Phi, psi and omega in degrees: 000143172307153185245118178286123199273133177272120179294130193336306175310297174331310187272018188264317172305311172315311187310306188290336161316297201312310175304318176310304198280316171299351168242012184288150178293150163301164177304143169298130174268151182310139173327142169292098184332124172300152188289134181289340191273336171317306196302144177248135175236127201242123185270136183220112176208185183255126171256141166225183193210109157269109197286346179289296199266355181059052186241128167264144172230143184228113177240121173190209152245160179246166175201139178279156169257097172276304181258112197282342162303341172281336195070168193306142185320155182266175165280350169282335168295320179289331174296311184299328203249015199288002175274340186274068191268177176216146180222122178202147200203156181222117173265117184289110167319133185298348164274002170279119185265138178254003184041249191253007187291127182227006190183162178301120016260354197309297192300341171275345192292131174071008179236133182284106186237169187233138164279144170248149172146212182206168171218153177277112189229135168285087194258030171047049196242346186093007182250356169091197184292124185239163178265132188218143191234143170286155183282319168218148175217105170256148168210160180212154183232142197240127175280156162229193183289115176300133174216169180291149201251157174262144186284181182294346177267008172097350183283157168310136158249108191298312189315330184230136173259106188294127177256348174171172182263148189225148172220140170211165174201133198190192195207152155212202191282001169268344188105206183290170178199148158241162163209153185215168192184194182225142176253128177233149193244114181245121193232117169290093180316141169324155172267157188314346172249022189260176180224172197298003189269350179260002181295120166243140185248156174212136162252135185247147195225131176229143192214124170270121199241126181245124163288123184238160196274152180310338183256024176251131174325343189263007167277335172288353181289103176270348174227165164308323192281322175302319181300288177304337166284343182261304193292149171285107191278328176295323173288326183300306183290322202254338184246139186281356151243073182303314186316332204267023161270347171251085184288181165323292176243154170230129188288000000 
């Protein structure tokens, strides 16, 4: 049988293909894993005060904010993570002079206090949600001129009034953290066939928690006052994007 002859142009094409293959750049590497500290943990709950026991309580749930482009968690996100509960409290020492303050928010204004208590977290270790505690959690609420708060869609919400901004610093087994948020008075209007006695007012505290690395200069902030000197307080007061004042990293 005759031996097939490969056309010269095929030899040249194969030679070019080999050179292209030899000089081709290496395949792209998979992206580096995301820094888990990019996730914000937003705590939202109701604050109450018992004047007889001089005890403040903050009870609610927390939800993660993974994508910054999506903004903070919505009410639906909190419903999804409603089992991520927390129960915190603070008994005000009798040496703390409350003046004429008898309720929230006045008992919190301008005082550096510490939360005690627990929060629940499922660490995917087969043990389910466990109670964890912060080693320390100092916080402070600063009063602001009362104004209405924008709803999730950006519209004005007459049923919510901003009472103060909150800043916290602390640490736990995951590292140091800083947190910022807002104290808001939420009024639930009566049903259409109800009366004014059905109006209910509660104080909500929402704080976005950011974990920071040990080599982050913010890890040296020991008190909320330290943080107040460095943070953009105007954004904290005037924007629904208050959480942007604590980016993942700072230069």
